């Protein structure tokens, strides 16, 4: 902007006083001030619009880059899936061997083995030994233990 010092403003004021006259000088000064304010507001609006347009262009470029990257990732995934699918189909058709199907005898044998292994895992101490020596046969809840060891008789507990 224009560099106006105090001495330059004083010279401009004296010249305006002589040229315009003392009666019209306040009106002209107000009009010049309002015009100067309007010009400043207009310039700030233009600057903000230009900066918004620049930011909008940057955002559009960024959006385009992100869309291109997403499309390339999508194409890569689709290509790898189609390639793997083709390999699986080729392997399926090339072998021509029937799949191994489990028979009911195989399933029952597996079930028996599973039950036997589970029994061995879960019963390290036999049940008859637990009963004879007072071991826990099953888990009881806290409420069941309290009820088991609560003295019998008059119930004097009240919850008022």
Short mmCIF file of N, CA, C and O in Angstrom, two decimals, residues 48-159:
data_model
loop_
_atom_site.label_atom_id
_atom_site.label_comp_id
_atom_site.label_asym_id
_atom_site.label_seq_id
_atom_site.Cartn_x
_atom_site.Cartn_y
_atom_site.Cartn_z
N UNK A 48 -10.43 -13.62 -0.62
CA UNK A 48 -11.01 -14.85 -0.05
C UNK A 48 -11.58 -15.74 -1.15
O UNK A 48 -11.44 -16.97 -1.09
N UNK A 49 -12.21 -15.15 -2.18
CA UNK A 49 -12.72 -15.97 -3.28
C UNK A 49 -11.59 -16.65 -4.04
O UNK A 49 -11.69 -17.83 -4.41
N UNK A 50 -10.51 -15.92 -4.27
CA UNK A 50 -9.37 -16.50 -4.98
C UNK A 50 -8.77 -17.64 -4.16
O UNK A 50 -8.47 -18.72 -4.69
N UNK A 51 -8.64 -17.45 -2.85
CA UNK A 51 -8.08 -18.51 -2.01
C UNK A 51 -9.02 -19.72 -1.96
O UNK A 51 -8.57 -20.86 -1.98
N UNK A 52 -10.35 -19.48 -1.93
CA UNK A 52 -11.30 -20.59 -1.97
C UNK A 52 -11.20 -21.37 -3.27
O UNK A 52 -11.25 -22.60 -3.28
N UNK A 53 -11.05 -20.67 -4.39
CA UNK A 53 -10.91 -21.34 -5.68
C UNK A 53 -9.63 -22.18 -5.73
O UNK A 53 -9.63 -23.30 -6.23
N UNK A 54 -8.55 -21.64 -5.18
CA UNK A 54 -7.29 -22.39 -5.15
C UNK A 54 -7.45 -23.64 -4.29
O UNK A 54 -7.02 -24.74 -4.68
N UNK A 55 -8.07 -23.52 -3.12
CA UNK A 55 -8.30 -24.67 -2.25
C UNK A 55 -9.22 -25.69 -2.92
O UNK A 55 -8.99 -26.90 -2.80
N UNK A 56 -10.23 -25.22 -3.64
CA UNK A 56 -11.14 -26.11 -4.34
C UNK A 56 -10.40 -26.90 -5.41
O UNK A 56 -10.61 -28.11 -5.56
N UNK A 57 -9.53 -26.22 -6.15
CA UNK A 57 -8.73 -26.92 -7.16
C UNK A 57 -7.82 -27.96 -6.52
O UNK A 57 -7.68 -29.08 -7.03
N UNK A 58 -7.21 -27.61 -5.39
CA UNK A 58 -6.35 -28.56 -4.69
C UNK A 58 -7.15 -29.78 -4.21
O UNK A 58 -6.70 -30.91 -4.32
N UNK A 59 -8.36 -29.52 -3.68
CA UNK A 59 -9.20 -30.63 -3.22
C UNK A 59 -9.64 -31.52 -4.39
O UNK A 59 -9.68 -32.75 -4.26
N UNK A 60 -9.95 -30.91 -5.55
CA UNK A 60 -10.32 -31.70 -6.71
C UNK A 60 -9.15 -32.57 -7.16
O UNK A 60 -9.33 -33.74 -7.51
N UNK A 61 -7.94 -32.00 -7.17
CA UNK A 61 -6.76 -32.79 -7.54
C UNK A 61 -6.53 -33.92 -6.56
O UNK A 61 -6.21 -35.05 -6.95
N UNK A 62 -6.68 -33.65 -5.26
CA UNK A 62 -6.51 -34.67 -4.24
C UNK A 62 -7.56 -35.78 -4.40
O UNK A 62 -7.25 -36.96 -4.30
N UNK A 63 -8.80 -35.39 -4.67
CA UNK A 63 -9.86 -36.37 -4.86
C UNK A 63 -9.56 -37.25 -6.07
O UNK A 63 -9.74 -38.46 -6.04
N UNK A 64 -9.07 -36.65 -7.14
CA UNK A 64 -8.73 -37.42 -8.33
C UNK A 64 -7.60 -38.40 -8.04
O UNK A 64 -7.65 -39.56 -8.46
N UNK A 65 -6.59 -37.96 -7.29
CA UNK A 65 -5.49 -38.85 -6.93
C UNK A 65 -5.98 -40.02 -6.09
O UNK A 65 -5.57 -41.17 -6.31
N UNK A 66 -6.85 -39.74 -5.11
CA UNK A 66 -7.37 -40.80 -4.25
C UNK A 66 -8.22 -41.77 -5.07
O UNK A 66 -8.13 -42.99 -4.88
N UNK A 67 -9.03 -41.27 -5.98
CA UNK A 67 -9.84 -42.15 -6.82
C UNK A 67 -8.97 -43.02 -7.71
O UNK A 67 -9.23 -44.21 -7.89
N UNK A 68 -7.89 -42.43 -8.26
CA UNK A 68 -6.98 -43.22 -9.09
C UNK A 68 -6.30 -44.31 -8.27
O UNK A 68 -6.17 -45.46 -8.72
N UNK A 69 -5.88 -43.97 -7.05
CA UNK A 69 -5.24 -44.97 -6.18
C UNK A 69 -6.22 -46.08 -5.82
O UNK A 69 -5.87 -47.26 -5.84
N UNK A 70 -7.46 -45.71 -5.49
CA UNK A 70 -8.48 -46.71 -5.14
C UNK A 70 -8.78 -47.61 -6.34
O UNK A 70 -8.93 -48.83 -6.19
N UNK A 71 -8.84 -47.02 -7.52
CA UNK A 71 -9.11 -47.81 -8.72
C UNK A 71 -7.96 -48.78 -9.00
O UNK A 71 -8.19 -49.94 -9.36
N UNK A 72 -6.71 -48.33 -8.78
CA UNK A 72 -5.58 -49.22 -9.02
C UNK A 72 -5.57 -50.37 -8.00
O UNK A 72 -5.28 -51.51 -8.36
N UNK A 73 -5.92 -50.07 -6.75
CA UNK A 73 -6.00 -51.13 -5.74
C UNK A 73 -7.11 -52.11 -6.11
O UNK A 73 -6.94 -53.34 -6.03
N UNK A 74 -8.25 -51.59 -6.53
CA UNK A 74 -9.38 -52.44 -6.91
C UNK A 74 -8.99 -53.33 -8.08
O UNK A 74 -9.29 -54.54 -8.09
N UNK A 75 -8.33 -52.75 -9.10
CA UNK A 75 -7.91 -53.54 -10.25
C UNK A 75 -6.92 -54.62 -9.84
O UNK A 75 -6.99 -55.76 -10.31
N UNK A 76 -5.99 -54.29 -8.96
CA UNK A 76 -5.02 -55.27 -8.50
C UNK A 76 -5.68 -56.42 -7.76
O UNK A 76 -5.33 -57.60 -7.98
N UNK A 77 -6.64 -56.10 -6.91
CA UNK A 77 -7.35 -57.15 -6.16
C UNK A 77 -8.16 -58.03 -7.11
O UNK A 77 -8.16 -59.26 -7.00
N UNK A 78 -8.86 -57.39 -8.06
CA UNK A 78 -9.65 -58.17 -9.01
C UNK A 78 -8.76 -59.08 -9.86
O UNK A 78 -9.10 -60.24 -10.12
N UNK A 79 -7.59 -58.56 -10.27
CA UNK A 79 -6.68 -59.37 -11.07
C UNK A 79 -6.17 -60.57 -10.26
O UNK A 79 -6.11 -61.69 -10.77
N UNK A 80 -5.79 -60.33 -9.01
CA UNK A 80 -5.27 -61.43 -8.20
C UNK A 80 -6.36 -62.46 -7.90
O UNK A 80 -6.11 -63.66 -7.93
N UNK A 81 -7.58 -62.01 -7.67
CA UNK A 81 -8.68 -62.94 -7.41
C UNK A 81 -8.97 -63.77 -8.66
O UNK A 81 -9.14 -64.98 -8.58
N UNK A 82 -9.03 -63.11 -9.81
CA UNK A 82 -9.32 -63.86 -11.03
C UNK A 82 -8.19 -64.85 -11.34
O UNK A 82 -8.45 -65.98 -11.77
N UNK A 83 -6.94 -64.45 -11.09
CA UNK A 83 -5.81 -65.35 -11.32
C UNK A 83 -5.89 -66.56 -10.39
O UNK A 83 -5.73 -67.71 -10.81
N UNK A 84 -6.14 -66.31 -9.10
CA UNK A 84 -6.24 -67.41 -8.14
C UNK A 84 -7.43 -68.30 -8.44
O UNK A 84 -7.36 -69.53 -8.31
N UNK A 85 -8.54 -67.72 -8.86
CA UNK A 85 -9.71 -68.50 -9.21
C UNK A 85 -9.43 -69.39 -10.41
O UNK A 85 -9.83 -70.56 -10.44
N UNK A 86 -8.72 -68.83 -11.39
CA UNK A 86 -8.36 -69.62 -12.56
C UNK A 86 -7.43 -70.77 -12.17
O UNK A 86 -7.58 -71.90 -12.67
N UNK A 87 -6.49 -70.52 -11.27
CA UNK A 87 -5.59 -71.58 -10.82
C UNK A 87 -6.37 -72.69 -10.10
O UNK A 87 -6.12 -73.88 -10.32
N UNK A 88 -7.32 -72.31 -9.27
CA UNK A 88 -8.12 -73.30 -8.55
C UNK A 88 -8.96 -74.12 -9.53
O UNK A 88 -9.06 -75.35 -9.43
N UNK A 89 -9.59 -73.44 -10.50
CA UNK A 89 -10.39 -74.16 -11.48
C UNK A 89 -9.53 -75.10 -12.32
O UNK A 89 -9.93 -76.22 -12.61
N UNK A 90 -8.34 -74.65 -12.71
CA UNK A 90 -7.44 -75.52 -13.47
C UNK A 90 -7.02 -76.73 -12.64
O UNK A 90 -6.98 -77.85 -13.14
N UNK A 91 -6.71 -76.51 -11.38
CA UNK A 91 -6.33 -77.62 -10.51
C UNK A 91 -7.50 -78.57 -10.33
O UNK A 91 -7.32 -79.79 -10.28
N UNK A 92 -8.69 -78.05 -10.24
CA UNK A 92 -9.88 -78.88 -10.05
C UNK A 92 -10.13 -79.74 -11.28
O UNK A 92 -10.41 -80.93 -11.18
N UNK A 93 -10.03 -79.13 -12.46
CA UNK A 93 -10.33 -79.86 -13.69
C UNK A 93 -9.19 -80.78 -14.12
O UNK A 93 -9.43 -81.80 -14.76
N UNK A 94 -7.95 -80.43 -13.80
CA UNK A 94 -6.80 -81.23 -14.22
C UNK A 94 -6.74 -82.56 -13.49
O UNK A 94 -6.41 -83.59 -14.07
N UNK A 95 -7.01 -82.57 -12.22
CA UNK A 95 -6.86 -83.80 -11.44
C UNK A 95 -7.93 -84.82 -11.79
O UNK A 95 -7.64 -86.00 -11.97
N UNK A 96 -9.14 -84.41 -11.85
CA UNK A 96 -10.21 -85.31 -12.20
C UNK A 96 -10.44 -86.42 -11.18
O UNK A 96 -11.23 -87.32 -11.41
N UNK A 97 -9.76 -86.38 -10.07
CA UNK A 97 -9.92 -87.40 -9.05
C UNK A 97 -11.12 -87.06 -8.16
O UNK A 97 -11.35 -85.89 -7.85
N UNK A 98 -11.85 -88.06 -7.74
CA UNK A 98 -12.98 -87.76 -6.85
C UNK A 98 -12.47 -87.36 -5.47
O UNK A 98 -11.39 -87.75 -5.04
N UNK A 99 -13.24 -86.56 -4.81
CA UNK A 99 -12.90 -86.15 -3.46
C UNK A 99 -13.06 -87.32 -2.51
O UNK A 99 -13.89 -88.21 -2.72
N UNK A 100 -12.28 -87.33 -1.46
CA UNK A 100 -12.39 -88.37 -0.45
C UNK A 100 -13.60 -88.05 0.41
O UNK A 100 -13.69 -86.98 1.00
N UNK A 101 -14.53 -88.97 0.46
CA UNK A 101 -15.76 -88.78 1.21
C UNK A 101 -15.70 -89.68 2.45
O UNK A 101 -15.37 -90.86 2.34
N UNK A 102 -16.02 -89.11 3.60
CA UNK A 102 -15.99 -89.88 4.84
C UNK A 102 -17.21 -90.80 4.91
O UNK A 102 -18.34 -90.38 4.62
N UNK A 103 -16.96 -92.01 5.30
CA UNK A 103 -18.06 -92.98 5.44
C UNK A 103 -18.61 -92.91 6.85
O UNK A 103 -17.96 -92.37 7.76
N UNK A 104 -19.80 -93.42 7.08
CA UNK A 104 -20.36 -93.42 8.44
C UNK A 104 -19.49 -94.17 9.44
O UNK A 104 -19.40 -93.80 10.61
N UNK A 105 -18.80 -95.24 8.99
CA UNK A 105 -17.91 -95.98 9.89
C UNK A 105 -16.74 -95.10 10.34
O UNK A 105 -16.35 -95.12 11.51
N UNK A 106 -16.19 -94.32 9.39
CA UNK A 106 -15.09 -93.41 9.75
C UNK A 106 -15.56 -92.37 10.76
O UNK A 106 -14.84 -92.05 11.72
N UNK A 107 -16.76 -91.82 10.54
CA UNK A 107 -17.27 -90.80 11.45
C UNK A 107 -17.51 -91.37 12.84
O UNK A 107 -17.18 -90.72 13.85
N UNK A 108 -18.06 -92.57 12.94
CA UNK A 108 -18.30 -93.16 14.26
C UNK A 108 -16.98 -93.48 14.96
O UNK A 108 -16.86 -93.30 16.18
N UNK A 109 -15.97 -93.94 14.21
CA UNK A 109 -14.66 -94.22 14.81
C UNK A 109 -14.04 -92.93 15.35
O UNK A 109 -13.52 -92.90 16.46
N UNK A 110 -14.13 -91.84 14.57
CA UNK A 110 -13.60 -90.55 15.03
C UNK A 110 -14.32 -90.08 16.28
O UNK A 110 -13.70 -89.54 17.21
N UNK A 111 -15.64 -90.24 16.33
CA UNK A 111 -16.41 -89.82 17.50
C UNK A 111 -16.00 -90.62 18.74
O UNK A 111 -15.86 -90.06 19.84
N UNK A 112 -15.80 -91.95 18.58
CA UNK A 112 -15.36 -92.77 19.72
C UNK A 112 -13.99 -92.33 20.21
O UNK A 112 -13.76 -92.21 21.42
N UNK A 113 -13.07 -92.07 19.30
CA UNK A 113 -11.73 -91.61 19.70
C UNK A 113 -11.80 -90.27 20.42
O UNK A 113 -11.11 -90.06 21.43
N UNK A 114 -12.65 -89.37 19.93
CA UNK A 114 -12.78 -88.07 20.56
C UNK A 114 -13.31 -88.22 21.98
O UNK A 114 -12.80 -87.60 22.92
N UNK A 115 -14.38 -89.03 22.17
CA UNK A 115 -14.94 -89.22 23.51
C UNK A 115 -13.93 -89.86 24.45
O UNK A 115 -13.82 -89.47 25.61
N UNK A 116 -13.16 -90.84 23.95
CA UNK A 116 -12.16 -91.50 24.79
C UNK A 116 -11.08 -90.52 25.22
O UNK A 116 -10.71 -90.44 26.40
N UNK A 117 -10.59 -89.70 24.29
CA UNK A 117 -9.55 -88.72 24.62
C UNK A 117 -10.09 -87.67 25.59
O UNK A 117 -9.38 -87.22 26.49
N UNK A 118 -11.32 -87.25 25.40
CA UNK A 118 -11.92 -86.26 26.30
C UNK A 118 -12.05 -86.84 27.70
O UNK A 118 -11.79 -86.15 28.70
N UNK A 119 -12.45 -88.10 27.80
CA UNK A 119 -12.59 -88.74 29.09
C UNK A 119 -11.24 -88.83 29.79
O UNK A 119 -11.13 -88.56 30.99
N UNK A 120 -10.21 -89.17 29.05
CA UNK A 120 -8.87 -89.25 29.64
C UNK A 120 -8.41 -87.88 30.11
O UNK A 120 -7.82 -87.74 31.18
N UNK A 121 -8.69 -86.84 29.33
CA UNK A 121 -8.28 -85.48 29.72
C UNK A 121 -9.01 -85.00 30.96
O UNK A 121 -8.42 -84.36 31.83
N UNK A 122 -10.29 -85.23 31.03
CA UNK A 122 -11.11 -84.63 32.08
C UNK A 122 -11.14 -85.44 33.37
O UNK A 122 -11.54 -84.92 34.40
N UNK A 123 -10.79 -86.67 33.34
CA UNK A 123 -10.93 -87.48 34.55
C UNK A 123 -9.57 -88.03 34.97
O UNK A 123 -9.30 -89.21 34.82
N UNK A 124 -8.74 -87.16 35.49
CA UNK A 124 -7.45 -87.60 35.99
C UNK A 124 -7.64 -88.39 37.29
O UNK A 124 -6.92 -89.34 37.58
N UNK A 125 -8.63 -87.98 38.11
CA UNK A 125 -8.95 -88.69 39.35
C UNK A 125 -10.31 -89.35 39.16
O UNK A 125 -11.28 -88.69 38.78
N UNK A 126 -10.44 -90.62 39.42
CA UNK A 126 -11.72 -91.31 39.21
C UNK A 126 -12.81 -90.77 40.14
O UNK A 126 -12.54 -90.29 41.25
N UNK A 127 -14.05 -90.86 39.68
CA UNK A 127 -15.18 -90.38 40.46
C UNK A 127 -15.36 -91.11 41.77
O UNK A 127 -15.72 -90.50 42.78
N UNK A 128 -15.16 -92.43 41.80
CA UNK A 128 -15.31 -93.18 43.05
C UNK A 128 -14.33 -92.72 44.11
O UNK A 128 -14.65 -92.70 45.29
N UNK A 129 -13.13 -92.28 43.69
CA UNK A 129 -12.14 -91.79 44.65
C UNK A 129 -12.59 -90.45 45.22
O UNK A 129 -12.44 -90.19 46.41
N UNK A 130 -13.13 -89.61 44.36
CA UNK A 130 -13.62 -88.30 44.83
C UNK A 130 -14.76 -88.48 45.83
O UNK A 130 -14.82 -87.78 46.85
N UNK A 131 -15.67 -89.42 45.56
CA UNK A 131 -16.79 -89.64 46.48
C UNK A 131 -16.31 -90.18 47.82
O UNK A 131 -16.78 -89.76 48.87
N UNK A 132 -15.37 -91.08 47.80
CA UNK A 132 -14.89 -91.70 49.03
C UNK A 132 -14.11 -90.70 49.89
O UNK A 132 -14.24 -90.70 51.12
N UNK A 133 -13.34 -89.83 49.28
CA UNK A 133 -12.47 -88.93 50.05
C UNK A 133 -12.97 -87.49 50.10
O UNK A 133 -12.24 -86.60 50.53
N UNK A 134 -14.16 -87.22 49.67
CA UNK A 134 -14.77 -85.90 49.85
C UNK A 134 -14.34 -84.86 48.83
O UNK A 134 -14.42 -83.67 49.10
N UNK A 135 -13.89 -85.25 47.70
CA UNK A 135 -13.52 -84.27 46.66
C UNK A 135 -14.76 -83.67 46.03
O UNK A 135 -15.87 -84.20 46.17
N UNK A 136 -14.60 -82.59 45.36
CA UNK A 136 -15.73 -81.94 44.71
C UNK A 136 -16.18 -82.78 43.52
O UNK A 136 -15.39 -83.17 42.68
N UNK A 137 -17.46 -83.05 43.48
CA UNK A 137 -18.02 -83.79 42.36
C UNK A 137 -18.50 -82.85 41.27
O UNK A 137 -18.46 -83.17 40.11
N UNK A 138 -19.00 -81.69 41.67
CA UNK A 138 -19.44 -80.69 40.70
C UNK A 138 -19.31 -79.31 41.33
O UNK A 138 -19.21 -79.16 42.54
N UNK A 139 -19.34 -78.30 40.52
CA UNK A 139 -19.18 -76.93 40.98
C UNK A 139 -20.52 -76.42 41.49
O UNK A 139 -21.55 -76.61 40.86
N UNK A 140 -20.49 -75.79 42.67
CA UNK A 140 -21.71 -75.20 43.21
C UNK A 140 -21.58 -73.70 43.21
O UNK A 140 -20.49 -73.15 43.36
N UNK A 141 -22.69 -73.02 43.05
CA UNK A 141 -22.66 -71.57 43.02
C UNK A 141 -22.52 -71.02 44.43
O UNK A 141 -22.68 -71.72 45.43
N UNK A 142 -22.22 -69.73 44.51
CA UNK A 142 -22.05 -69.08 45.81
C UNK A 142 -23.36 -69.09 46.60
O UNK A 142 -23.37 -69.32 47.81
N UNK A 143 -24.46 -68.87 45.91
CA UNK A 143 -25.76 -68.87 46.60
C UNK A 143 -26.08 -70.25 47.15
O UNK A 143 -26.61 -70.38 48.26
N UNK A 144 -25.71 -71.30 46.43
CA UNK A 144 -25.97 -72.66 46.91
C UNK A 144 -25.10 -72.97 48.12
O UNK A 144 -25.54 -73.64 49.07
N UNK A 145 -23.85 -72.49 48.12
CA UNK A 145 -22.98 -72.74 49.28
C UNK A 145 -23.50 -72.00 50.51
O UNK A 145 -23.51 -72.54 51.62
N UNK A 146 -23.98 -70.77 50.35
CA UNK A 146 -24.52 -70.00 51.48
C UNK A 146 -25.76 -70.70 52.02
O UNK A 146 -25.92 -70.86 53.24
N UNK A 147 -26.63 -71.15 51.15
CA UNK A 147 -27.83 -71.84 51.59
C UNK A 147 -27.50 -73.15 52.28
O UNK A 147 -28.17 -73.54 53.25
N UNK A 148 -26.46 -73.80 51.86
CA UNK A 148 -26.07 -75.09 52.45
C UNK A 148 -25.55 -74.92 53.86
O UNK A 148 -25.84 -75.74 54.75
N UNK A 149 -24.80 -73.85 54.11
CA UNK A 149 -24.18 -73.67 55.42
C UNK A 149 -24.90 -72.69 56.31
O UNK A 149 -24.44 -72.38 57.40
N UNK A 150 -26.07 -72.18 55.91
CA UNK A 150 -26.85 -71.26 56.73
C UNK A 150 -27.51 -72.05 57.85
O UNK A 150 -28.06 -73.12 57.61
N UNK A 151 -27.47 -71.52 59.07
CA UNK A 151 -28.11 -72.25 60.17
C UNK A 151 -29.62 -72.32 59.97
O UNK A 151 -30.24 -71.38 59.52
N UNK A 152 -30.18 -73.45 60.34
CA UNK A 152 -31.61 -73.66 60.23
C UNK A 152 -32.32 -73.05 61.42
O UNK A 152 -31.79 -73.03 62.51
N UNK A 153 -33.48 -72.56 61.24
CA UNK A 153 -34.23 -72.03 62.38
C UNK A 153 -35.04 -70.81 61.93
O UNK A 153 -35.37 -70.65 60.76
N UNK A 154 -35.31 -69.94 62.93
CA UNK A 154 -36.09 -68.75 62.62
C UNK A 154 -35.29 -67.82 61.71
O UNK A 154 -34.11 -67.57 61.95
N UNK A 155 -35.98 -67.32 60.78
CA UNK A 155 -35.36 -66.36 59.87
C UNK A 155 -35.64 -64.96 60.41
O UNK A 155 -36.77 -64.49 60.38
N UNK A 156 -34.62 -64.31 60.98
CA UNK A 156 -34.81 -62.97 61.58
C UNK A 156 -34.29 -61.88 60.67
O UNK A 156 -34.36 -60.72 61.00
N UNK A 157 -33.76 -62.24 59.54
CA UNK A 157 -33.22 -61.22 58.64
C UNK A 157 -34.37 -60.50 57.93
O UNK A 157 -35.30 -61.11 57.46
N UNK A 158 -34.30 -59.20 57.95
CA UNK A 158 -35.28 -58.40 57.22
C UNK A 158 -34.52 -57.35 56.43
O UNK A 158 -33.50 -56.85 56.85
N UNK A 159 -35.06 -57.02 55.31
CA UNK A 159 -34.40 -56.07 54.43
C UNK A 159 -35.20 -54.78 54.27
O UNK A 159 -35.45 -54.32 53.19
#
